[in-house]
Short mmCIF file of C-alpha atoms in Angstrom, two decimals:
data_model
loop_
_atom_site.label_atom_id
_atom_site.label_comp_id
_atom_site.label_asym_id
_atom_site.label_seq_id
_atom_site.Cartn_x
_atom_site.Cartn_y
_atom_site.Cartn_z
CA MET A 1 22.02 81.17 74.98
CA PRO A 2 21.14 81.78 71.45
CA ARG A 3 21.83 78.91 69.05
CA LYS A 4 24.45 80.84 67.06
CA SER A 5 26.30 81.95 70.03
CA THR A 6 26.45 78.32 71.19
CA GLU A 7 27.77 77.23 67.74
CA LYS A 8 30.51 80.01 67.91
CA TRP A 9 31.73 78.64 71.30
CA VAL A 10 31.77 75.15 69.94
CA VAL A 11 33.81 76.23 67.01
CA MET A 12 36.24 78.11 69.24
CA ALA A 13 36.52 75.08 71.61
CA LEU A 14 37.28 72.79 68.56
CA ALA A 15 39.91 75.32 67.51
CA ALA A 16 41.74 74.87 70.77
CA LEU A 17 41.01 71.28 71.64
CA ILE A 18 41.83 69.62 68.42
CA PRO A 19 45.36 70.96 68.34
CA LEU A 20 45.82 69.96 71.92
CA ALA A 21 44.55 66.47 71.38
CA TYR A 22 46.94 66.26 68.39
CA ALA A 23 49.83 67.36 70.61
CA ALA A 24 48.86 64.89 73.41
CA PHE A 25 48.88 62.07 70.75
CA ALA A 26 52.05 63.06 68.67
CA ASP A 27 54.01 65.01 71.26
CA HIS A 28 56.10 66.30 68.44
CA ALA A 29 58.55 69.21 68.86
CA TRP A 30 59.78 70.58 65.60
CA GLU A 31 63.50 70.59 64.88
CA ASP A 32 63.57 74.37 64.15
CA TYR A 33 61.92 75.00 67.52
CA PHE A 34 65.05 73.83 69.29
CA ILE A 35 67.21 76.28 67.30
CA THR A 36 65.05 79.19 68.62
CA LEU A 37 64.67 77.57 72.12
CA ARG A 38 68.52 77.72 72.64
CA SER A 39 68.30 81.55 72.39
CA SER A 40 65.27 81.53 74.60
CA ARG A 41 67.10 79.50 77.27
CA ASN A 42 70.09 81.82 77.05
CA LEU A 43 67.93 84.84 77.53
CA VAL A 44 66.39 83.25 80.67
CA GLU A 45 69.94 82.23 82.08
CA GLY A 46 71.18 85.72 81.58
CA HIS A 47 73.50 85.22 78.58
CA GLY A 48 71.51 87.42 76.31
CA LEU A 49 69.23 86.62 73.39
CA VAL A 50 71.92 84.63 71.56
CA PHE A 51 72.60 81.15 70.41
CA ASN A 52 76.15 81.14 71.73
CA PRO A 53 76.96 83.29 74.88
CA GLY A 54 78.99 86.24 73.95
CA ASP A 55 78.28 86.01 70.12
CA ARG A 56 75.58 88.59 69.25
CA LEU A 57 74.23 86.84 66.24
CA HIS A 58 70.55 87.15 65.25
CA THR A 59 69.82 83.23 64.93
CA PHE A 60 66.07 83.26 65.02
CA THR A 61 63.55 84.62 62.61
CA SER A 62 60.50 85.43 64.74
CA PRO A 63 60.61 87.83 67.70
CA LEU A 64 57.44 86.33 69.15
CA GLY A 65 58.72 82.93 68.33
CA VAL A 66 61.73 83.34 70.61
CA LEU A 67 60.12 85.55 73.41
CA VAL A 68 57.03 83.51 74.06
CA PRO A 69 59.19 80.32 74.52
CA ALA A 70 61.51 82.36 76.83
CA LEU A 71 58.46 83.28 78.87
CA CYS A 72 57.39 79.65 79.08
CA THR A 73 60.92 78.43 79.86
CA ALA A 74 61.28 81.07 82.66
CA ILE A 75 57.84 79.75 84.05
CA ALA A 76 58.75 76.05 83.70
CA GLY A 77 62.37 76.31 84.56
CA VAL A 78 65.37 75.68 82.54
CA GLY A 79 65.76 72.10 81.67
CA HIS A 80 62.06 71.38 81.73
CA GLU A 81 61.56 71.54 78.07
CA SER A 82 58.40 69.37 77.87
CA LEU A 83 56.54 71.53 80.45
CA ALA A 84 57.69 74.79 78.71
CA LEU A 85 56.54 73.43 75.42
CA TRP A 86 53.12 72.43 76.83
CA LEU A 87 52.76 75.99 78.26
CA PHE A 88 53.48 77.32 74.72
CA ARG A 89 50.92 74.99 73.30
CA LEU A 90 48.26 76.20 75.70
CA ILE A 91 48.91 79.77 74.69
CA ASP A 92 48.72 78.83 71.02
CA ALA A 93 45.51 76.96 71.57
CA ALA A 94 43.94 80.06 73.22
CA VAL A 95 45.17 82.27 70.30
CA LEU A 96 43.71 79.91 67.72
CA ALA A 97 40.34 79.95 69.51
CA ALA A 98 40.42 83.83 69.53
CA GLY A 99 41.11 83.74 65.80
CA ALA A 100 38.36 81.33 65.11
CA GLY A 101 35.96 83.63 67.17
CA LEU A 102 36.90 86.63 64.98
CA VAL A 103 36.37 84.63 61.78
CA TRP A 104 32.96 83.36 63.06
CA ASP A 105 31.74 86.90 63.70
CA ARG A 106 32.87 88.21 60.44
CA LEU A 107 31.37 85.38 58.51
CA GLU A 108 28.10 85.97 60.36
CA SER A 109 28.18 89.66 59.54
CA LEU A 110 28.77 88.70 55.89
CA LYS A 111 25.62 86.40 56.01
CA VAL A 112 27.64 83.35 54.97
CA GLY A 113 25.35 80.32 55.12
CA ALA A 114 25.71 77.11 57.08
CA LEU A 115 27.59 75.18 54.19
CA GLY A 116 30.09 77.75 53.63
CA ARG A 117 30.74 78.16 57.43
CA LEU A 118 30.96 74.32 57.74
CA LEU A 119 33.68 74.24 55.05
CA VAL A 120 35.65 77.07 56.55
CA PHE A 121 35.81 75.77 60.00
CA GLY A 122 35.84 72.08 59.12
CA LEU A 123 39.18 72.82 57.15
CA LEU A 124 40.55 75.49 59.57
CA VAL A 125 40.29 73.08 62.67
CA THR A 126 41.64 69.99 60.77
CA ASP A 127 44.47 71.63 58.67
CA CYS A 128 47.46 69.27 59.19
CA LYS A 129 50.28 71.95 58.79
CA LEU A 130 48.44 74.55 60.80
CA THR A 131 47.85 72.00 63.68
CA GLU A 132 51.29 70.65 63.60
CA PHE A 133 53.09 73.95 63.66
CA SER A 134 50.79 75.45 66.17
CA THR A 135 51.71 72.65 68.54
CA SER A 136 55.30 71.87 67.74
CA GLY A 137 56.97 75.03 68.93
CA MET A 138 56.57 77.33 65.96
CA GLU A 139 55.03 80.84 65.85
CA THR A 140 52.29 79.71 63.57
CA ALA A 141 49.22 80.30 65.79
CA PHE A 142 50.21 83.96 66.25
CA LEU A 143 50.65 84.39 62.66
CA ILE A 144 47.29 82.96 61.78
CA PHE A 145 45.58 85.13 64.40
CA PHE A 146 47.05 88.42 62.96
CA VAL A 147 46.03 87.25 59.44
CA GLN A 148 42.47 86.53 60.54
CA LEU A 149 42.36 89.86 62.47
CA LEU A 150 43.41 91.91 59.50
CA TRP A 151 41.14 89.97 57.03
CA CYS A 152 38.20 90.44 59.42
CA GLU A 153 38.77 94.23 59.68
CA MET A 154 39.17 94.78 55.95
CA GLU A 155 35.92 92.73 55.32
CA SER A 156 33.94 94.78 57.98
CA SER A 157 30.78 96.33 56.40
CA ALA A 158 31.31 99.27 58.99
CA GLY A 159 34.84 99.76 57.68
CA PRO A 160 38.06 98.95 59.42
CA ARG A 161 39.10 100.27 62.80
CA LEU A 162 42.47 101.94 63.51
CA LEU A 163 43.65 100.06 66.42
CA PRO A 164 42.84 96.48 65.19
CA ILE A 165 44.69 97.33 61.86
CA ALA A 166 47.59 98.54 63.78
CA LEU A 167 47.63 95.41 66.07
CA ALA A 168 47.38 93.19 62.97
CA ALA A 169 50.12 94.98 61.08
CA ALA A 170 52.50 95.17 64.02
CA GLY A 171 51.75 91.59 64.96
CA LEU A 172 52.48 90.29 61.54
CA GLN A 173 55.92 91.80 61.66
CA TRP A 174 56.48 90.81 65.26
CA THR A 175 55.80 87.23 64.18
CA ARG A 176 57.47 87.05 60.62
CA PRO A 177 59.85 89.53 58.81
CA ASP A 178 57.84 88.99 55.67
CA GLY A 179 54.52 89.69 57.37
CA PHE A 180 54.13 92.88 55.37
CA ILE A 181 53.69 90.70 52.34
CA LEU A 182 50.79 88.90 53.86
CA GLY A 183 49.28 92.25 54.97
CA GLY A 184 49.79 93.66 51.51
CA ALA A 185 48.01 90.65 49.85
CA ILE A 186 45.03 91.08 52.12
CA ILE A 187 44.74 94.87 51.74
CA ALA A 188 45.46 95.20 47.87
CA PRO A 189 42.23 93.31 46.63
CA HIS A 190 40.13 96.21 48.16
CA VAL A 191 41.67 98.62 45.73
CA ILE A 192 40.21 96.55 42.85
CA PHE A 193 36.93 95.11 44.12
CA ARG A 194 35.78 98.26 45.98
CA LYS A 195 31.95 98.17 45.52
CA SER A 196 28.99 96.37 43.95
CA ALA A 197 25.21 96.93 43.64
CA THR A 198 24.70 95.68 47.20
CA GLU A 199 27.88 96.87 48.88
CA PRO A 200 29.00 100.47 49.65
CA VAL A 201 32.14 102.01 48.48
CA PHE A 202 34.99 100.78 50.75
CA ARG A 203 35.25 103.21 53.58
CA GLY A 204 38.15 103.61 55.89
CA TRP A 205 41.29 104.09 53.74
CA GLY A 206 42.35 106.81 56.11
CA LYS A 207 42.09 104.49 59.04
CA VAL A 208 43.86 101.77 57.11
CA PHE A 209 46.68 104.17 56.32
CA LEU A 210 46.95 105.42 59.88
CA GLY A 211 46.69 102.00 61.27
CA LEU A 212 49.55 100.81 59.21
CA LEU A 213 51.61 103.80 60.34
CA LEU A 214 50.88 103.00 63.88
CA GLY A 215 51.78 99.42 63.21
CA VAL A 216 55.08 100.35 61.98
CA VAL A 217 55.57 102.55 65.17
CA LEU A 218 54.68 99.46 67.33
CA TYR A 219 57.30 97.36 65.38
CA LEU A 220 60.00 100.05 65.48
CA PRO A 221 61.25 99.20 69.04
CA TRP A 222 62.26 95.69 68.01
CA ILE A 223 63.95 97.07 64.87
CA GLY A 224 65.87 99.56 66.92
CA TRP A 225 66.87 97.11 69.53
CA ALA A 226 67.88 94.36 67.07
CA TRP A 227 69.99 96.92 65.16
CA TRP A 228 71.82 98.05 68.32
CA TYR A 229 72.16 94.55 69.75
CA TYR A 230 73.05 92.56 66.65
CA GLY A 231 74.30 95.28 64.43
CA THR A 232 71.56 94.57 61.87
CA PRO A 233 67.75 94.14 62.00
CA VAL A 234 68.13 91.40 59.36
CA PRO A 235 67.97 87.96 60.93
CA HIS A 236 71.18 85.93 60.27
CA THR A 237 68.86 83.05 59.34
CA ILE A 238 67.67 84.99 56.29
CA THR A 239 71.32 85.90 55.27
CA ALA A 240 72.26 82.16 55.42
CA LYS A 241 69.30 80.89 53.51
CA SER A 242 69.53 83.63 50.89
CA GLN A 243 72.75 82.15 49.60
CA PHE A 244 70.78 79.21 48.13
CA THR A 245 67.66 80.99 47.02
CA ALA A 246 67.16 80.80 43.21
CA THR A 247 66.95 84.00 41.26
CA VAL A 248 63.41 84.71 40.07
CA HIS A 249 63.21 85.86 36.53
CA ALA A 250 60.37 87.87 34.99
CA SER A 251 59.50 84.82 32.77
CA ASP A 252 58.93 82.76 35.87
CA LEU A 253 56.40 85.22 37.16
CA VAL A 254 54.56 85.51 33.86
CA TRP A 255 54.08 81.83 33.50
CA LEU A 256 53.36 81.22 37.17
CA PRO A 257 49.45 81.40 36.68
CA TRP A 258 49.58 78.79 34.03
CA ARG A 259 51.83 76.64 36.14
CA SER A 260 49.59 76.93 39.00
CA LEU A 261 46.55 75.96 36.96
CA THR A 262 48.36 72.90 35.70
CA GLY A 263 49.54 71.76 39.12
CA GLN A 264 53.20 72.67 38.48
CA SER A 265 53.64 75.41 41.14
CA MET A 266 53.72 75.43 44.93
CA LEU A 267 50.12 76.56 45.14
CA MET A 268 48.90 73.05 45.56
CA ASP A 269 51.41 72.59 48.43
CA LEU A 270 49.23 74.93 50.74
CA TYR A 271 46.78 71.92 51.07
CA LEU A 272 49.12 69.05 51.28
CA PRO A 273 50.83 67.23 54.17
CA ILE A 274 54.34 68.24 55.32
CA TYR A 275 57.00 67.21 52.82
CA TRP A 276 54.58 65.11 50.89
CA VAL A 277 56.93 64.89 47.90
CA TYR A 278 58.82 62.25 49.71
CA GLY A 279 55.97 59.81 49.01
CA GLY A 280 53.84 57.58 51.30
CA TRP A 281 50.54 59.47 50.76
CA PRO A 282 47.77 58.24 48.42
CA ALA A 283 47.54 59.79 44.96
CA PHE A 284 43.99 61.46 45.83
CA VAL A 285 45.52 63.99 48.27
CA ALA A 286 47.51 65.51 45.41
CA TRP A 287 44.45 65.74 43.21
CA PHE A 288 42.43 67.28 46.01
CA ALA A 289 45.08 69.97 46.67
CA ARG A 290 45.37 70.72 43.03
CA ILE A 291 41.56 71.21 42.70
CA VAL A 292 41.03 73.42 45.86
CA GLY A 293 44.26 75.26 45.11
CA VAL A 294 42.98 76.47 41.65
CA ILE A 295 39.59 77.29 43.17
CA SER A 296 41.04 79.39 45.94
CA ALA A 297 43.46 81.25 43.74
CA PHE A 298 41.51 81.81 40.62
CA ALA A 299 37.80 82.11 41.81
CA TRP A 300 38.37 86.02 41.84
CA LEU A 301 37.90 85.78 37.91
CA VAL A 302 34.30 84.64 38.20
CA PRO A 303 32.17 87.79 38.09
CA GLY A 304 29.09 86.19 39.84
CA LEU A 305 30.88 85.63 43.08
CA SER A 306 30.51 87.86 46.21
CA ARG A 307 33.03 90.61 46.56
CA PRO A 308 34.51 89.17 49.84
CA ALA A 309 34.96 85.80 47.95
CA ARG A 310 36.77 87.61 45.12
CA ARG A 311 38.89 89.72 47.25
CA THR A 312 39.98 86.80 49.39
CA SER A 313 40.71 84.64 46.28
CA LEU A 314 42.76 87.49 44.75
CA ALA A 315 44.90 87.71 48.02
CA VAL A 316 45.83 84.06 47.56
CA PHE A 317 46.55 84.69 43.72
CA LEU A 318 48.77 87.67 44.66
CA GLY A 319 50.47 85.79 47.41
CA SER A 320 51.38 82.87 45.05
CA PHE A 321 53.87 85.24 43.25
CA TYR A 322 55.64 85.35 46.54
CA PHE A 323 55.29 81.89 48.07
CA CYS A 324 56.07 80.26 44.75
CA SER A 325 59.26 82.31 44.30
CA ILE A 326 60.93 81.37 47.58
CA ILE A 327 61.90 78.05 49.26
CA LEU A 328 58.46 77.13 50.60
CA PHE A 329 59.25 75.47 53.81
CA PRO A 330 56.12 73.80 55.16
CA TRP A 331 55.73 76.10 58.06
CA TYR A 332 55.48 79.16 55.68
CA SER A 333 52.28 77.69 54.26
CA PRO A 334 49.67 77.97 57.02
CA PRO A 335 48.80 81.76 56.78
CA TRP A 336 48.36 81.44 52.89
CA THR A 337 46.33 78.19 53.49
CA VAL A 338 43.99 80.06 55.96
CA LEU A 339 43.34 82.79 53.29
CA GLY A 340 42.71 79.88 50.71
CA ILE A 341 40.22 78.15 53.23
CA LEU A 342 38.38 81.57 53.64
CA ALA A 343 38.19 81.90 49.93
CA LEU A 344 36.90 78.35 49.52
CA GLY A 345 34.17 78.82 52.10
CA LEU A 346 33.02 82.20 50.51
CA VAL A 347 33.01 80.67 47.03
CA THR A 348 31.02 77.63 48.37
CA ASP A 349 28.55 80.16 49.97
CA SER A 350 28.09 82.13 46.63
CA ALA A 351 27.63 78.87 44.79
CA GLY A 352 25.15 77.66 47.27
CA GLN A 353 23.04 80.79 46.95
CA PHE A 354 23.07 80.67 43.18
CA ILE A 355 21.93 77.01 43.24
CA SER A 356 19.23 77.82 45.67
CA ARG A 357 17.88 80.72 43.42
CA GLN A 358 17.97 78.34 40.42
CA LYS A 359 16.18 75.67 42.59
CA LEU A 360 18.69 72.95 41.44
CA ALA A 361 18.25 70.47 44.16
CA TRP A 362 20.62 67.87 42.60
CA LEU A 363 23.37 70.45 42.33
CA ALA A 364 22.89 71.37 45.95
CA SER A 365 23.27 67.84 47.01
CA LEU A 366 26.47 67.61 44.89
CA LEU A 367 27.86 70.66 46.57
CA ARG A 368 27.13 69.28 50.14
CA VAL A 369 28.79 66.02 48.94
CA ALA A 370 31.83 68.01 47.71
CA VAL A 371 32.16 69.79 51.04
CA GLY A 372 31.90 66.57 52.95
CA LEU A 373 34.54 64.92 50.87
CA GLY A 374 36.89 67.95 51.27
CA ILE A 375 36.56 67.99 54.97
CA GLY A 376 37.07 64.12 54.93
CA ALA A 377 40.22 64.53 52.94
CA TYR A 378 41.51 67.05 55.54
CA VAL A 379 40.65 64.75 58.50
CA PHE A 380 42.52 61.90 56.59
CA MET A 381 45.64 64.10 56.16
CA LEU A 382 45.58 65.38 59.84
CA ALA A 383 45.14 61.79 61.21
CA GLY A 384 48.16 60.66 58.98
CA THR A 385 50.27 63.44 59.99
CA ALA A 386 49.53 62.92 63.61
CA TRP A 387 50.66 59.28 63.26
CA GLU A 388 53.63 60.36 61.23
CA MET A 389 54.89 62.87 63.61
CA ARG A 390 54.35 60.56 66.59
CA GLU A 391 56.72 58.06 65.03
CA GLN A 392 59.08 60.88 63.95
CA GLN A 393 59.29 61.92 67.58
CA ARG A 394 59.57 58.57 68.99
CA ILE A 395 62.09 57.01 66.63
CA ILE A 396 63.93 59.79 65.04
CA GLU A 397 64.02 62.66 67.64
CA ASN A 398 64.06 61.00 70.97
CA GLN A 399 66.20 58.00 69.96
CA GLY A 400 68.33 59.80 67.38
CA ARG A 401 68.92 63.56 67.21
CA ARG A 402 68.24 64.26 70.86
CA ASP A 403 70.44 61.33 71.98
CA ILE A 404 73.21 62.54 69.81
CA GLY A 405 72.99 65.97 71.48
CA LEU A 406 73.01 64.49 74.95
CA TRP A 407 76.03 62.30 73.97
CA LEU A 408 78.03 65.03 72.81
CA ALA A 409 77.17 67.09 75.90
CA LYS A 410 78.61 64.30 78.01
CA ASN A 411 81.67 63.33 75.98
CA ALA A 412 82.84 66.55 74.21
CA SER A 413 84.81 69.40 75.61
CA ALA A 414 82.96 72.65 76.25
CA HIS A 415 85.28 74.24 73.58
CA ASP A 416 84.73 71.67 70.87
CA THR A 417 82.90 72.55 67.63
CA VAL A 418 80.41 70.47 65.55
CA PHE A 419 79.64 70.56 61.91
CA LEU A 420 76.16 69.32 60.85
CA GLU A 421 73.08 70.19 58.91
CA PRO A 422 70.31 69.56 61.48
CA LEU A 423 70.96 72.28 64.05
CA GLY A 424 67.99 72.05 66.37
CA TYR A 425 68.01 69.01 68.83
CA ILE A 426 71.77 68.39 68.53
CA GLY A 427 72.63 72.04 68.89
CA TYR A 428 70.24 72.50 71.86
CA TYR A 429 71.10 69.40 73.93
CA SER A 430 74.86 69.50 73.32
CA GLN A 431 75.11 73.23 74.05
CA LEU A 432 78.32 73.21 71.84
CA LYS A 433 79.54 75.69 69.13
CA MET A 434 77.79 74.59 65.94
CA TYR A 435 79.07 75.08 62.36
CA ASP A 436 75.90 74.27 60.86
CA PHE A 437 75.19 74.31 57.08
CA PRO A 438 74.15 76.78 55.62
CA GLY A 439 75.18 78.74 58.83
CA LEU A 440 71.91 79.64 60.59
CA SER A 441 73.95 79.94 63.80
CA SER A 442 77.31 80.35 62.42
CA ARG A 443 78.87 83.39 60.72
CA GLU A 444 81.87 81.41 59.96
CA VAL A 445 80.00 78.92 57.69
CA VAL A 446 78.23 81.87 55.90
CA ALA A 447 81.77 83.39 55.24
CA ALA A 448 83.05 80.09 54.09
CA ILE A 449 80.17 79.65 51.60
CA ARG A 450 80.64 83.10 50.35
CA GLY A 451 84.32 82.52 49.93
CA GLY A 452 83.45 79.62 47.50
CA SER A 453 83.28 76.63 49.97
CA VAL A 454 79.86 75.39 48.96
CA ARG A 455 80.41 71.62 49.46
CA PHE A 456 80.36 70.01 52.86
CA ALA A 457 83.93 68.77 52.50
CA GLU A 458 85.04 72.25 51.40
CA VAL A 459 83.57 73.86 54.57
CA ILE A 460 85.00 71.30 56.78
CA ASN A 461 88.36 71.84 55.31
CA ARG A 462 88.17 75.53 56.00
CA LEU A 463 86.78 75.38 59.56
CA ARG A 464 88.31 72.10 60.85
CA PRO A 465 85.43 71.36 63.39
CA THR A 466 86.18 68.93 66.22
CA TRP A 467 83.17 66.72 65.41
CA LEU A 468 81.15 65.90 62.26
CA VAL A 469 77.47 64.64 62.43
CA LEU A 470 76.60 63.43 58.95
CA ARG A 471 73.85 61.40 57.40
CA PRO A 472 75.33 58.61 55.21
CA PHE A 473 74.36 60.33 51.85
CA GLU A 474 76.17 63.57 53.09
CA ILE A 475 79.71 61.86 53.34
CA ALA A 476 81.91 62.53 50.39
CA ASP A 477 84.43 59.91 49.12
CA PRO A 478 87.64 60.66 51.21
CA SER A 479 89.75 58.83 48.72
CA LYS A 480 89.26 61.71 46.22
CA PRO A 481 91.94 64.44 46.51
CA GLU A 482 89.31 67.25 46.96
CA ASN A 483 88.02 65.40 50.06
CA ALA A 484 91.24 64.65 51.74
CA VAL A 485 90.31 66.42 54.96
CA LEU A 486 87.85 63.72 55.78
CA ARG A 487 90.72 61.23 56.25
CA GLU A 488 91.49 63.27 59.31
CA TYR A 489 88.28 62.18 60.92
CA ARG A 490 87.57 58.86 62.74
CA LEU A 491 84.14 57.27 62.95
CA VAL A 492 83.17 57.27 66.70
CA LYS A 493 79.46 56.29 66.84
CA VAL A 494 76.56 55.43 64.66
CA TRP A 495 72.84 56.11 65.23
CA ASN A 496 70.63 54.02 63.01
CA GLN A 497 66.87 53.88 63.50
CA GLN A 498 66.08 52.29 60.21
CA THR A 499 65.32 48.94 61.60
CA GLN A 500 62.67 50.44 64.06
CA LEU A 501 61.19 52.39 61.01
CA ASP A 502 60.86 49.21 59.03
CA GLN A 503 58.78 47.67 61.86
CA VAL A 504 56.16 50.42 61.34
CA THR A 505 53.71 49.04 58.71
CA TRP A 506 51.72 52.11 57.88
CA LEU A 507 53.59 55.46 57.86
CA PRO A 508 52.71 58.31 55.69
CA GLY A 509 55.62 60.43 54.68
CA ARG A 510 58.01 57.48 55.29
CA GLY A 511 60.66 58.80 52.89
CA TRP A 512 60.94 62.07 54.76
CA ILE A 513 61.34 60.28 58.12
CA GLU A 514 63.96 57.97 56.62
CA HIS A 515 65.90 61.00 55.61
CA ASP A 516 66.88 61.43 59.24
CA ALA A 517 67.14 57.71 60.19
CA GLN A 518 70.91 57.33 60.17
CA PHE A 519 73.68 59.60 61.53
CA LEU A 520 77.37 59.04 61.87
CA LEU A 521 79.52 60.78 64.37
CA PHE A 522 83.16 61.48 63.52
CA ARG A 523 85.93 63.10 65.57
CA HIS A 524 88.85 65.07 64.34
CA GLU A 525 92.10 63.14 64.70
CA PRO A 526 94.61 64.72 62.28
CA THR A 527 97.44 62.40 63.39
CA THR A 528 95.61 59.25 62.75
CA GLN A 529 96.75 57.34 59.54
CA HIS A 530 94.15 56.18 57.09
#
């Protein structure tokens, strides 16, 4: 077998095996996965693709993110959540390997050297958020694959092919409602950087256009079905979250490049651990993320770089106007991070070629050291994240939120309702009607917020749920007149994992995990005097 072919298979194997090893160690299932899994389970049990049987509400965001877990649940059997998740992880690992193979072939056709490839795959297979969300039940692996497929087609020297463009376009939408923004960011730079002295004029706009049209056709069945089934193709999750999305002003967009250059935007978050702002990570990771963020998003301004490098960098820059204007939940980052990693690898390759032509041996050594340090930083963040999520699962999820859900399933009536913010584990394991804030599964909460009830106590007063599951800092002062409804609730049980967390000496992201360390359960007893 030729050496390069062997290297390709090694890279593909690492792209699959590292996430699986991470999953075996951390065994973490993301909170939001269980929001979607409840609909997946209901579909398998014959209740329809809904969170609450009989209530046709679109309570998930990704069609593939709900249908693939449904398939895994059907194979594993209802109630075998761990087995179903592992089936999902195996599928994700295969998808990640396929995407790595596509990128390998494209970098080879672009004649990217060993150092550029080392950086690309060194970062791709060790990115902590990509690895976490590809193994914890999210749709991330599929989204990454379709981004890689579209990028590889657009960077093909022979021009893009119609069917892969259609598959990528449709796949992006089947994976995320905002997939078209990713697609646009990848395609648009080809309008600006069309040719150079060594590259032909971009050929294939006709195939791109027809491929996009075919992609729309492939996505239309879902739009039509969702419109018929739910009454709207817009996921209710988007409706609920949009109530708290800040308005973006023109001045915000004008100043965004400067804020990104100075480390004051969400650009650097693409290369940082999950919820890093809660602390517990060494300062160097923020500096690392700031440096590589600036390089990946602004390298397109450097005339001497290769056209693929400038196009990919421009895709990140254009995308920043989107992901810096929304609430950038950490699972939104990986596709943009992948584009950033590709840009970094291509920039490194261009820099290496320039240094080689100038015969600057000392600078070549410095570049190799920088690449090694970058991969080392990523390996450190991956290891820290694996340990963080292992403890999160062991202490918070298994002994906290999952246990709360199981307790409610055993002690509550089937017609009881629950008000809370963390909908996933508790909602799935209790199988009760949830009044979650901001209403991802509840049209009643969305209506209450639109009616002016924006505080927890106001929503509780309006809906009068049977149970409240609240963190200590979420509990308003019941002695104040505006919180009088809280006097109708009696504390029933407390889950407090803080002592166990305190026993863990090294815990990156400790502040984020402590956020969910304590929950108090209240029951509505309006006749009780306080």
